[in-house]
Amino acid sequence: MTSPRYVVLVGPPASGKGTQAVRLHEALGLTHVASGDLFRENIRNETALGMQAKSYMDRGDLVPDDVTIAMVLDRLSHPDCAAGALLDGFPRTLAQAQALDAALGAQGHAIGAVPYVAVPDEVLIERVSGRRLCRTCGASYHVTFNPPHTPGVCDVDGGELYQRDDDRPETVRTRLKVYHDLTSPLIDYYHEKGVLIQIDGDQPIDRVTEDLLEALRSVKEG
Ligand code: ADP
Ligand code: AMP
Ligand code: ZN
């Protein structure tokens, strides 16, 4: 049996991490673990965790590290992550990155690759404003760049498409600032560990997928 593969997608909000993760999951078979999706699922189910996370998310702030780390590490302990996982949106702070390293290290594992999906801020604003998500499966569309076959309807399961509350322009500005202040230091952190791979995310969706697959296939299993 090969050792588990842990891949972390780093990039600003709306850089295309979720879009690419679905495609990488299909190509590589790794379970997609998206912290934002986990929070939104908790909000939908009205759990205590969801209620706690909602006020931070509505403002565009990060949910506190202790809550977020516990949620994601719990998710990684499920059997479908035994062969590894494709992490999307976590870690977002140095404390989260260190907690993830410690948890994987305690099991003799490590992160194998960290693709950094680079996209300029002005492009992100355009992507966020046209983003639509499926209420049922969470699939991400864009009204112009990645439209569903029928407007407002998910191609996968016919679910209703909606706009995220935190995709409003004023919240997006906060999210971008939080990204630059708290998350972008992870680029250096992972670069120093020798696992960072920079990917040009400002290309058509298929091209980004090709670049990601080429980069990940050339990385030895970690
Ligand atoms: P993230 O998960 O990083 O927040 P998403 O995958 O939800 O980002 O993508 C944000 C928005 O941009 C979505 O509306 C998506 O359809 C669109 N998008 C993703 N990748 C690209 C791309 N390469 N070119 C144009 N639009 C894209
Ligand atoms: P996302 O779906 O990745 O854009 O995340 C949506 C929101 O969920 C963020 O703006 C944060 O409020 C919260 N969130 C998601 N992941 C994290 C994380 N790793 N740390 C803290 N907050 C997070
Ligand atoms: Zn759907």
XYZ file of N, CA and C and ligand atoms in Angstrom:
717
model
N 0.843 -1.199 0.000
C 0.000 0.000 0.000
C 0.879 1.251 0.000
N 0.504 2.222 -0.826
C 1.270 3.466 -0.848
C 0.841 4.345 0.326
N 1.745 5.247 0.741
C 1.410 6.102 1.875
C 0.367 7.135 1.446
N -0.408 7.669 2.424
C -1.440 8.636 2.072
C -0.835 9.876 1.413
N -1.607 10.498 0.572
C -1.149 11.729 -0.082
C -1.963 12.886 0.454
N -1.276 13.881 0.960
C -1.958 15.088 1.416
C -1.531 16.242 0.527
N -2.521 16.840 -0.121
C -2.282 17.975 -0.999
C -3.076 19.154 -0.443
N -2.419 20.311 -0.310
C -3.091 21.521 0.186
C -3.156 22.536 -0.950
N -4.372 22.972 -1.301
C -4.521 24.036 -2.303
C -4.528 25.373 -1.582
N -3.542 26.219 -1.883
C -3.498 27.562 -1.296
C -3.812 28.566 -2.395
N -4.533 29.610 -2.025
C -4.834 30.658 -3.005
C -5.867 31.584 -2.431
N -5.973 32.793 -2.981
C -6.936 33.756 -2.460
C -8.369 33.299 -2.671
N -9.331 33.964 -1.995
C -10.728 33.629 -2.202
C -11.098 33.777 -3.676
N -11.818 32.779 -4.202
C -12.296 32.779 -5.597
C -11.182 32.577 -6.619
N -10.033 32.038 -6.180
C -8.961 31.765 -7.142
C -9.264 30.510 -7.960
N -10.291 29.745 -7.546
C -10.662 28.545 -8.307
C -10.297 27.255 -7.593
N -10.019 27.324 -6.291
C -9.609 26.121 -5.558
C -10.702 25.049 -5.590
N -11.928 25.464 -5.293
C -13.041 24.502 -5.267
C -13.297 23.907 -6.639
N -13.278 24.762 -7.656
C -13.496 24.307 -9.035
C -12.450 23.269 -9.408
N -11.203 23.562 -9.092
C -10.115 22.634 -9.440
C -10.150 21.378 -8.572
N -10.543 21.524 -7.311
C -10.538 20.363 -6.409
C -11.484 19.279 -6.907
N -12.630 19.680 -7.457
C -13.574 18.690 -7.978
C -12.921 17.903 -9.111
N -12.192 18.606 -9.980
C -11.539 17.953 -11.114
C -10.357 17.093 -10.657
N -9.595 17.586 -9.667
C -8.455 16.810 -9.170
C -8.949 15.567 -8.442
N -10.083 15.703 -7.755
C -10.673 14.540 -7.082
C -10.982 13.453 -8.113
N -11.580 13.868 -9.241
C -11.917 12.893 -10.285
C -10.663 12.247 -10.861
N -9.606 13.049 -11.033
C -8.384 12.535 -11.671
C -7.503 11.745 -10.713
N -7.460 12.155 -9.441
C -6.487 11.555 -8.508
C -7.141 10.684 -7.437
N -8.466 10.812 -7.303
C -9.179 9.984 -6.325
C -9.026 10.434 -4.878
N -8.447 11.621 -4.661
C -8.297 12.089 -3.274
C -9.586 12.739 -2.795
N -9.937 12.488 -1.531
C -11.144 13.093 -0.949
C -10.964 14.606 -0.817
N -11.965 15.346 -1.263
C -11.926 16.810 -1.215
C -12.432 17.281 0.151
N -11.588 17.958 0.903
C -11.984 18.488 2.216
C -11.886 20.014 2.150
N -13.043 20.678 2.092
C -13.078 22.141 1.987
C -13.661 22.705 3.281
N -12.844 23.467 4.017
C -13.302 23.987 5.314
C -14.525 24.880 5.143
N -14.568 25.710 4.094
C -15.728 26.580 3.876
C -16.994 25.754 3.657
N -16.881 24.651 2.891
C -18.045 23.772 2.669
C -18.497 23.142 3.989
N -17.528 22.758 4.834
C -17.886 22.137 6.124
C -18.637 23.148 6.992
N -18.154 24.398 6.993
C -18.868 25.420 7.771
C -20.274 25.645 7.212
N -20.375 25.757 5.875
C -21.704 26.018 5.282
C -22.667 24.857 5.551
N -22.141 23.628 5.561
C -22.980 22.460 5.877
C -23.488 22.565 7.325
N -22.594 22.985 8.224
C -23.003 23.152 9.627
C -24.042 24.257 9.790
N -23.910 25.326 9.011
C -24.897 26.416 9.079
C -26.243 25.907 8.578
N -26.210 25.162 7.455
C -27.453 24.618 6.883
C -28.151 23.704 7.888
N -27.359 22.912 8.617
C -27.922 21.966 9.584
C -28.161 22.601 10.952
N -27.892 23.915 11.050
C -28.113 24.667 12.288
C -27.441 24.031 13.502
N -26.205 23.556 13.324
C -25.455 22.998 14.456
C -24.856 24.133 15.288
N -24.401 23.796 16.489
C -23.761 24.797 17.354
C -22.520 25.361 16.657
N -21.772 24.495 16.014
C -20.570 24.944 15.288
C -20.947 25.929 14.175
N -22.017 25.607 13.451
C -22.488 26.484 12.372
C -22.887 27.849 12.895
N -23.621 27.860 14.015
C -24.073 29.136 14.597
C -22.866 29.969 15.033
N -21.842 29.279 15.567
C -20.640 29.971 16.035
C -19.868 30.565 14.846
N -19.804 29.809 13.740
C -19.000 30.237 12.584
C -19.673 31.357 11.796
N -21.002 31.387 11.798
C -21.745 32.241 10.867
C -21.392 33.727 10.981
N -21.276 34.244 12.200
C -21.048 35.688 12.338
C -19.675 36.074 11.763
N -18.684 35.205 11.938
C -17.362 35.490 11.364
C -17.436 35.464 9.840
N -18.106 34.436 9.310
C -18.183 34.284 7.852
C -18.939 35.453 7.225
N -20.033 35.870 7.863
C -20.826 36.976 7.312
C -20.012 38.263 7.223
N -19.065 38.437 8.156
C -18.213 39.643 8.130
C -17.036 39.500 7.183
N -16.737 38.269 6.767
C -15.555 38.034 5.934
C -14.315 37.754 6.753
N -14.497 37.592 8.072
C -13.364 37.277 8.955
C -13.148 35.767 9.018
N -12.003 35.369 9.546
C -11.748 33.941 9.734
C -12.452 33.454 10.996
N -12.929 32.242 10.962
C -13.443 31.570 12.151
C -12.212 31.273 13.033
N -12.328 31.388 14.375
C -11.148 31.192 15.226
C -10.444 29.846 14.968
N -9.123 29.886 15.143
C -8.289 28.717 14.825
C -8.718 27.450 15.566
N -8.998 27.555 16.877
C -9.259 26.318 17.635
C -10.468 25.573 17.073
N -11.529 26.321 16.770
C -12.759 25.725 16.226
C -12.480 25.092 14.857
N -11.758 25.846 14.019
C -11.508 25.412 12.637
C -10.596 24.179 12.617
N -9.552 24.222 13.422
C -8.592 23.107 13.444
C -9.298 21.830 13.911
N -10.094 21.945 14.973
C -10.800 20.755 15.489
C -11.724 20.180 14.425
N -12.440 21.055 13.710
C -13.391 20.583 12.690
C -12.664 19.845 11.558
N -11.564 20.422 11.074
C -10.897 19.819 9.912
C -10.151 18.541 10.325
N -9.507 18.553 11.483
C -8.794 17.335 11.902
C -9.784 16.190 12.132
N -10.957 16.512 12.649
C -11.992 15.485 12.811
C -12.378 14.916 11.437
N -12.563 15.808 10.463
C -12.949 15.357 9.110
C -11.862 14.440 8.522
N -10.587 14.797 8.779
C -9.473 14.001 8.219
C -9.373 12.626 8.864
N -10.025 12.449 10.023
C -9.948 11.148 10.700
C -10.994 10.166 10.150
N -11.860 10.631 9.245
C -12.868 9.730 8.682
C -12.203 8.744 7.711
N -12.801 7.545 7.558
C -12.176 6.506 6.724
C -11.916 6.941 5.278
N -12.771 7.831 4.739
C -12.558 8.203 3.330
C -11.321 9.078 3.148
N -10.659 9.478 4.253
C -9.415 10.239 4.147
C -8.192 9.364 4.454
N -8.415 8.058 4.629
C -7.296 7.186 5.007
C -6.217 7.150 3.923
N -6.612 7.352 2.661
C -5.622 7.336 1.576
C -5.059 8.729 1.298
N -5.519 9.711 2.093
C -5.044 11.076 1.900
C -6.207 12.007 1.635
N -5.896 13.271 1.372
C -6.958 14.251 1.147
C -6.426 15.439 0.367
N -7.375 16.095 -0.266
C -7.089 17.310 -1.007
C -7.734 18.438 -0.202
N -6.913 19.220 0.493
C -7.435 20.259 1.382
C -7.609 21.568 0.625
N -8.761 22.197 0.830
C -9.122 23.412 0.087
C -9.671 24.432 1.094
N -8.930 25.524 1.289
C -9.380 26.559 2.223
C -8.837 26.375 3.631
N -8.119 25.323 3.866
C -7.457 25.041 5.145
C -6.089 24.434 4.828
N -5.021 24.864 5.503
C -4.934 25.931 6.503
C -5.006 27.326 5.882
N -5.420 28.295 6.727
C -5.500 29.690 6.309
C -4.689 30.592 7.231
N -4.080 30.040 8.274
C -3.195 30.806 9.164
C -1.980 29.923 9.461
N -0.907 30.570 9.955
C 0.284 29.781 10.306
C -0.035 28.799 11.424
N -0.873 29.212 12.385
C -1.226 28.312 13.493
C -1.946 27.071 12.957
N -2.821 27.270 11.970
C -3.520 26.117 11.379
C -2.527 25.216 10.642
N -1.581 25.819 9.927
C -0.592 25.018 9.182
C 0.257 24.189 10.144
N 0.642 24.817 11.266
C 1.468 24.097 12.241
C 0.674 22.969 12.893
N -0.605 23.230 13.172
C -1.448 22.186 13.781
C -1.625 21.008 12.816
N -1.784 21.314 11.535
C -1.929 20.248 10.543
C -0.633 19.438 10.438
N 0.498 20.123 10.381
C 1.785 19.415 10.320
C 1.960 18.507 11.528
N 1.598 19.027 12.714
C 1.768 18.241 13.948
C 0.868 17.011 13.918
N -0.381 17.189 13.483
C -1.323 16.069 13.477
C -0.883 15.001 12.471
N -0.453 15.423 11.282
C -0.004 14.443 10.283
C 1.298 13.792 10.747
N 2.197 14.632 11.294
C 3.494 14.123 11.759
C 3.338 13.049 12.828
N 2.344 13.227 13.704
C 2.118 12.263 14.794
C 1.749 10.891 14.244
N 1.261 10.879 12.995
C 0.905 9.595 12.364
C 1.954 9.166 11.353
N 3.080 9.872 11.327
C 4.150 9.530 10.390
C 3.888 10.001 8.971
N 2.976 10.960 8.804
C 2.649 11.468 7.470
C 3.117 12.916 7.329
N 3.069 13.405 6.103
C 3.429 14.808 5.843
C 2.711 15.280 4.593
N 2.662 16.599 4.432
C 2.056 17.166 3.227
C 3.001 16.953 2.052
N 2.467 16.416 0.963
C 3.304 16.085 -0.192
C 3.471 17.236 -1.165
N 2.430 18.046 -1.323
C 2.500 19.129 -2.304
C 1.508 20.221 -1.941
N 1.908 21.469 -2.216
C 1.038 22.622 -1.959
C 0.976 23.491 -3.219
N 0.028 23.211 -4.099
C -0.139 24.105 -5.239
C -0.689 25.443 -4.781
N -0.001 26.513 -5.189
C -0.452 27.880 -4.888
C -1.050 28.440 -6.172
N -2.374 28.621 -6.148
C -3.108 29.069 -7.327
C -3.112 30.606 -7.323
N -2.226 31.200 -8.114
C -2.025 32.652 -8.086
C -2.970 33.352 -9.064
N -3.715 34.342 -8.550
C -4.662 35.118 -9.363
C -4.650 36.561 -8.846
N -4.524 37.567 -9.757
C -4.522 38.966 -9.296
C -5.865 39.386 -8.680
N -5.810 40.340 -7.737
C -7.012 40.773 -7.012
C -8.146 41.220 -7.933
N -7.812 41.966 -9.007
C -8.900 42.516 -9.851
C -9.670 41.391 -10.550
N -8.980 40.297 -10.850
C -9.655 39.149 -11.477
C -10.552 38.450 -10.444
N -10.095 38.420 -9.197
C -10.866 37.757 -8.128
C -12.213 38.445 -7.927
N -12.211 39.768 -7.989
C -13.446 40.536 -7.787
C -14.476 40.128 -8.858
N -14.011 39.994 -10.089
C -14.887 39.613 -11.200
C -15.425 38.183 -10.997
N -14.557 37.313 -10.502
C -14.973 35.918 -10.301
C -16.005 35.805 -9.192
N -15.761 36.545 -8.096
C -16.669 36.471 -6.955
C -18.060 36.966 -7.336
N -18.110 38.071 -8.104
C -19.417 38.677 -8.367
C -20.285 37.768 -9.232
N -19.684 36.886 -10.034
C -20.487 36.000 -10.884
C -20.590 34.585 -10.354
N -20.057 34.344 -9.136
C -20.066 32.960 -8.612
C -21.478 32.544 -8.198
N -21.860 31.334 -8.543
C -23.122 30.743 -8.093
C -22.822 29.337 -7.603
N -23.436 28.955 -6.476
C -23.200 27.629 -5.895
C -24.477 26.808 -5.904
N -24.324 25.481 -5.985
C -25.485 24.591 -5.904
C -25.850 24.378 -4.438
N -27.139 24.568 -4.119
C -27.596 24.375 -2.738
C -27.448 22.935 -2.294
N -27.511 21.995 -3.221
C -27.488 20.580 -2.851
C -26.063 20.038 -2.752
N -25.250 20.242 -3.811
C -23.941 19.579 -3.819
C -22.776 20.550 -3.667
N -23.041 21.871 -3.674
C -21.962 22.831 -3.459
C -21.130 23.123 -4.701
N -21.470 22.516 -5.848
C -20.695 22.773 -7.078
C -20.681 24.270 -7.375
N -19.516 24.754 -7.876
C -19.314 26.182 -8.099
C -19.404 26.493 -9.589
N -20.229 27.478 -9.937
C -20.372 27.932 -11.331
C -20.047 29.409 -11.406
N -19.919 29.919 -12.641
C -19.784 31.356 -12.849
C -20.713 31.732 -13.990
N -21.467 32.823 -13.813
C -22.480 33.179 -14.820
C -21.859 33.382 -16.209
N -20.604 33.819 -16.271
C -19.952 34.042 -17.568
C -18.866 33.003 -17.868
N -17.989 32.725 -16.882
C -16.796 31.919 -17.156
C -17.041 30.418 -17.072
N -18.080 30.021 -16.350
C -18.351 28.583 -16.201
C -19.849 28.398 -15.962
N -20.668 28.780 -16.977
C -22.121 28.766 -16.746
C -22.694 27.350 -16.755
N -23.754 27.129 -15.989
C -24.445 25.831 -16.059
C -25.190 25.730 -17.391
N -25.579 24.516 -17.801
C -26.302 24.358 -19.071
C -27.602 25.163 -19.050
N -28.327 25.097 -17.906
C -29.567 25.875 -17.745
C -29.321 26.899 -16.639
N -29.544 28.199 -16.920
C -29.269 29.202 -15.884
C -29.979 28.881 -14.562
N -29.239 28.976 -13.456
C -29.846 28.798 -12.134
C -30.004 27.354 -11.694
N -29.567 26.399 -12.547
C -29.773 24.977 -12.226
C -28.441 24.225 -12.316
N -28.148 23.406 -11.289
C -26.896 22.635 -11.250
C -26.893 21.531 -12.315
N -25.788 21.438 -13.080
C -25.655 20.389 -14.113
C -25.636 18.992 -13.486
N -25.063 18.901 -12.280
C -24.829 17.586 -11.679
C -26.129 16.967 -11.170
N -26.904 17.752 -10.398
C -28.055 17.152 -9.708
C -29.333 17.986 -9.824
N -29.333 19.014 -10.679
C -30.550 19.816 -10.855
C -30.846 20.741 -9.679
N -29.919 20.834 -8.711
C -30.121 21.694 -7.536
C -30.206 23.170 -7.924
N -30.792 23.960 -7.000
C -30.939 25.407 -7.243
C -29.594 26.110 -7.011
N -29.239 27.033 -7.892
C -27.996 27.783 -7.708
C -28.286 29.071 -6.941
N -27.375 29.438 -6.021
C -27.565 30.648 -5.227
C -26.245 31.410 -5.126
N -26.355 32.673 -4.707
C -25.167 33.502 -4.507
C -24.830 33.516 -3.017
N -23.583 33.286 -2.677
C -23.189 33.284 -1.266
C -23.363 34.661 -0.645
N -23.850 34.714 0.621
C -24.002 35.985 1.341
C -22.672 36.735 1.404
N -21.583 35.992 1.578
C -20.285 36.663 1.768
C -19.600 36.979 0.436
N -20.296 36.799 -0.678
C -19.746 37.209 -1.978
C -20.160 38.629 -2.355
N -20.742 39.376 -1.398
C -21.059 40.791 -1.646
C -19.752 41.601 -1.673
N -19.687 42.684 -2.515
C -18.425 43.417 -2.701
C -17.779 43.873 -1.397
N -18.574 44.367 -0.415
C -17.948 44.900 0.804
C -17.312 43.773 1.628
N -17.930 42.596 1.628
C -17.364 41.467 2.379
C -16.135 40.915 1.654
N -16.181 40.950 0.336
C -15.057 40.439 -0.446
C -13.795 41.250 -0.158
N -13.958 42.575 -0.001
C -12.782 43.401 0.317
C -12.160 42.966 1.633
N -12.991 42.678 2.643
C -12.455 42.190 3.925
C -11.760 40.842 3.721
N -12.385 39.960 2.944
C -11.801 38.620 2.751
C -10.441 38.703 2.063
N -10.321 39.639 1.101
C -9.027 39.779 0.417
C -7.961 40.320 1.372
N -8.364 41.263 2.235
C -7.402 41.808 3.198
C -6.959 40.711 4.172
N -7.929 39.938 4.648
C -7.607 38.835 5.569
C -6.664 37.843 4.883
N -6.928 37.574 3.610
C -6.045 36.662 2.866
C -4.619 37.212 2.829
N -4.477 38.490 2.449
C -3.130 39.053 2.320
C -2.431 39.111 3.678
N -3.176 39.435 4.744
C -2.560 39.580 6.070
C -2.223 38.236 6.712
N -3.172 37.297 6.672
C -3.033 36.087 7.499
C -2.705 34.814 6.714
N -3.164 34.728 5.460
C -2.991 33.468 4.726
C -1.764 33.493 3.814
N -1.483 34.645 3.185
C -0.366 34.654 2.233
C 0.990 34.289 2.873
N 1.209 34.500 4.197
C 2.470 34.005 4.786
C 2.681 32.494 4.621
N 1.595 31.762 4.346
C 1.741 30.312 4.159
C 2.543 29.983 2.903
N 2.559 30.930 1.961
C 3.300 30.685 0.717
C 4.790 30.504 1.058
N 5.320 31.399 1.902
C 6.725 31.266 2.323
C 6.927 30.029 3.190
N 5.963 29.784 4.060
C 6.058 28.640 4.989
C 6.226 27.342 4.197
N 5.381 27.147 3.194
C 5.449 25.903 2.418
C 6.608 25.920 1.422
N 6.976 27.113 0.959
C 8.142 27.206 0.061
C 9.390 26.724 0.811
N 9.519 27.180 2.063
C 10.694 26.780 2.845
C 10.713 25.284 3.115
N 9.544 24.661 3.144
C 9.483 23.204 3.351
C 9.708 22.442 2.043
N 9.820 23.190 0.929
C 10.117 22.552 -0.354
C 8.930 21.878 -1.019
N 7.692 22.229 -0.607
C 6.515 21.563 -1.185
C 5.643 22.504 -2.036
N 6.023 23.787 -2.096
C 5.174 24.749 -2.819
C 5.369 24.631 -4.339
N 4.249 24.674 -5.071
C 4.294 24.676 -6.539
C 3.414 25.830 -6.999
N 4.013 26.832 -7.639
C 3.185 27.966 -8.090
C 2.501 27.638 -9.415
N 1.182 27.890 -9.448
C 0.375 27.621 -10.635
C -0.269 28.940 -11.058
N -0.258 29.226 -12.362
C -0.926 30.431 -12.867
C -2.422 30.162 -12.931
N -3.164 30.738 -11.959
C -4.605 30.514 -11.891
C -5.400 31.453 -12.776
N -4.705 32.382 -13.449
C -5.387 33.354 -14.309
C -5.366 32.851 -15.754
N -5.894 31.656 -15.936
C -5.978 31.016 -17.251
C -7.337 30.320 -17.301
N -7.761 29.885 -18.496
C -9.022 29.135 -18.558
C -8.998 27.922 -17.621
N -10.168 27.542 -17.135
C -10.284 26.494 -16.122
C -9.554 25.205 -16.543
N -9.735 24.771 -17.801
C -9.094 23.527 -18.263
C -7.572 23.616 -18.233
N -7.037 24.804 -18.568
C -5.581 24.967 -18.575
C -5.030 24.880 -17.154
N -5.753 25.470 -16.205
C -5.293 25.411 -14.809
C -5.283 23.942 -14.357
N -6.325 23.202 -14.729
C -6.382 21.780 -14.342
C -5.191 21.023 -14.929
N -4.903 21.273 -16.201
C -3.765 20.583 -16.843
C -2.463 20.888 -16.110
N -2.255 22.168 -15.776
C -1.014 22.553 -15.087
C -0.934 21.895 -13.701
N -2.082 21.850 -13.016
C -2.095 21.235 -11.680
C -1.781 19.745 -11.773
N -2.417 19.061 -12.727
C -2.203 17.615 -12.843
C -0.760 17.319 -13.225
N -0.219 18.120 -14.124
C 1.172 17.896 -14.533
C 2.097 18.085 -13.331
N 1.848 19.146 -12.566
C 2.703 19.418 -11.406
C 2.574 18.321 -10.355
N 1.345 17.887 -10.092
C 1.146 16.894 -9.025
C 1.664 15.520 -9.428
N 1.557 15.203 -10.701
C 2.034 13.890 -11.149
C 3.554 13.811 -11.102
N 4.207 14.969 -11.157
C 5.675 14.948 -11.125
C 6.221 14.942 -9.695
N 5.317 15.080 -8.711
C 5.757 15.085 -7.309
C 5.723 13.651 -6.791
N 6.771 13.247 -6.129
C 6.808 11.897 -5.557
C 5.720 11.765 -4.509
N 5.160 10.574 -4.325
C 4.126 10.395 -3.308
C 4.664 10.771 -1.935
N 3.868 11.539 -1.179
C 4.347 12.027 0.117
C 3.635 11.407 1.271
P -12.441 29.212 -4.453
O -12.850 27.804 -4.123
O -10.954 29.394 -4.566
O -13.079 30.242 -3.568
P -14.132 28.838 -6.840
O -13.658 27.522 -7.359
O -15.466 28.867 -6.162
O -12.989 29.538 -5.929
O -14.128 29.859 -8.078
C -14.580 31.199 -7.915
C -15.399 31.630 -9.137
O -14.541 31.760 -10.274
C -16.482 30.627 -9.538
O -17.581 31.372 -10.011
C -15.813 29.808 -10.657
O -16.771 29.290 -11.577
C -14.912 30.840 -11.325
N -13.636 30.299 -11.816
C -12.860 29.337 -11.257
N -11.735 29.139 -11.970
C -11.785 30.010 -13.016
C -10.910 30.298 -14.125
N -9.745 29.650 -14.282
N -11.305 31.256 -14.998
C -12.479 31.929 -14.837
N -13.347 31.699 -13.820
C -13.012 30.759 -12.921
P -14.389 29.652 1.638
O -15.566 28.814 1.248
O -13.107 28.885 1.634
O -14.297 30.935 0.841
O -14.629 30.070 3.165
C -15.752 30.853 3.531
C -15.559 31.421 4.929
O -15.481 30.349 5.891
C -14.281 32.237 5.154
O -14.416 33.598 4.736
C -14.105 32.101 6.671
O -14.999 32.935 7.388
C -14.530 30.658 6.916
N -13.382 29.724 6.780
C -13.206 28.772 5.827
N -12.041 28.122 6.015
C -11.457 28.688 7.102
C -10.227 28.492 7.786
N -9.344 27.556 7.379
N -9.963 29.262 8.869
C -10.841 30.177 9.301
N -12.007 30.443 8.696
C -12.330 29.707 7.598
Zn -25.508 20.347 -7.502
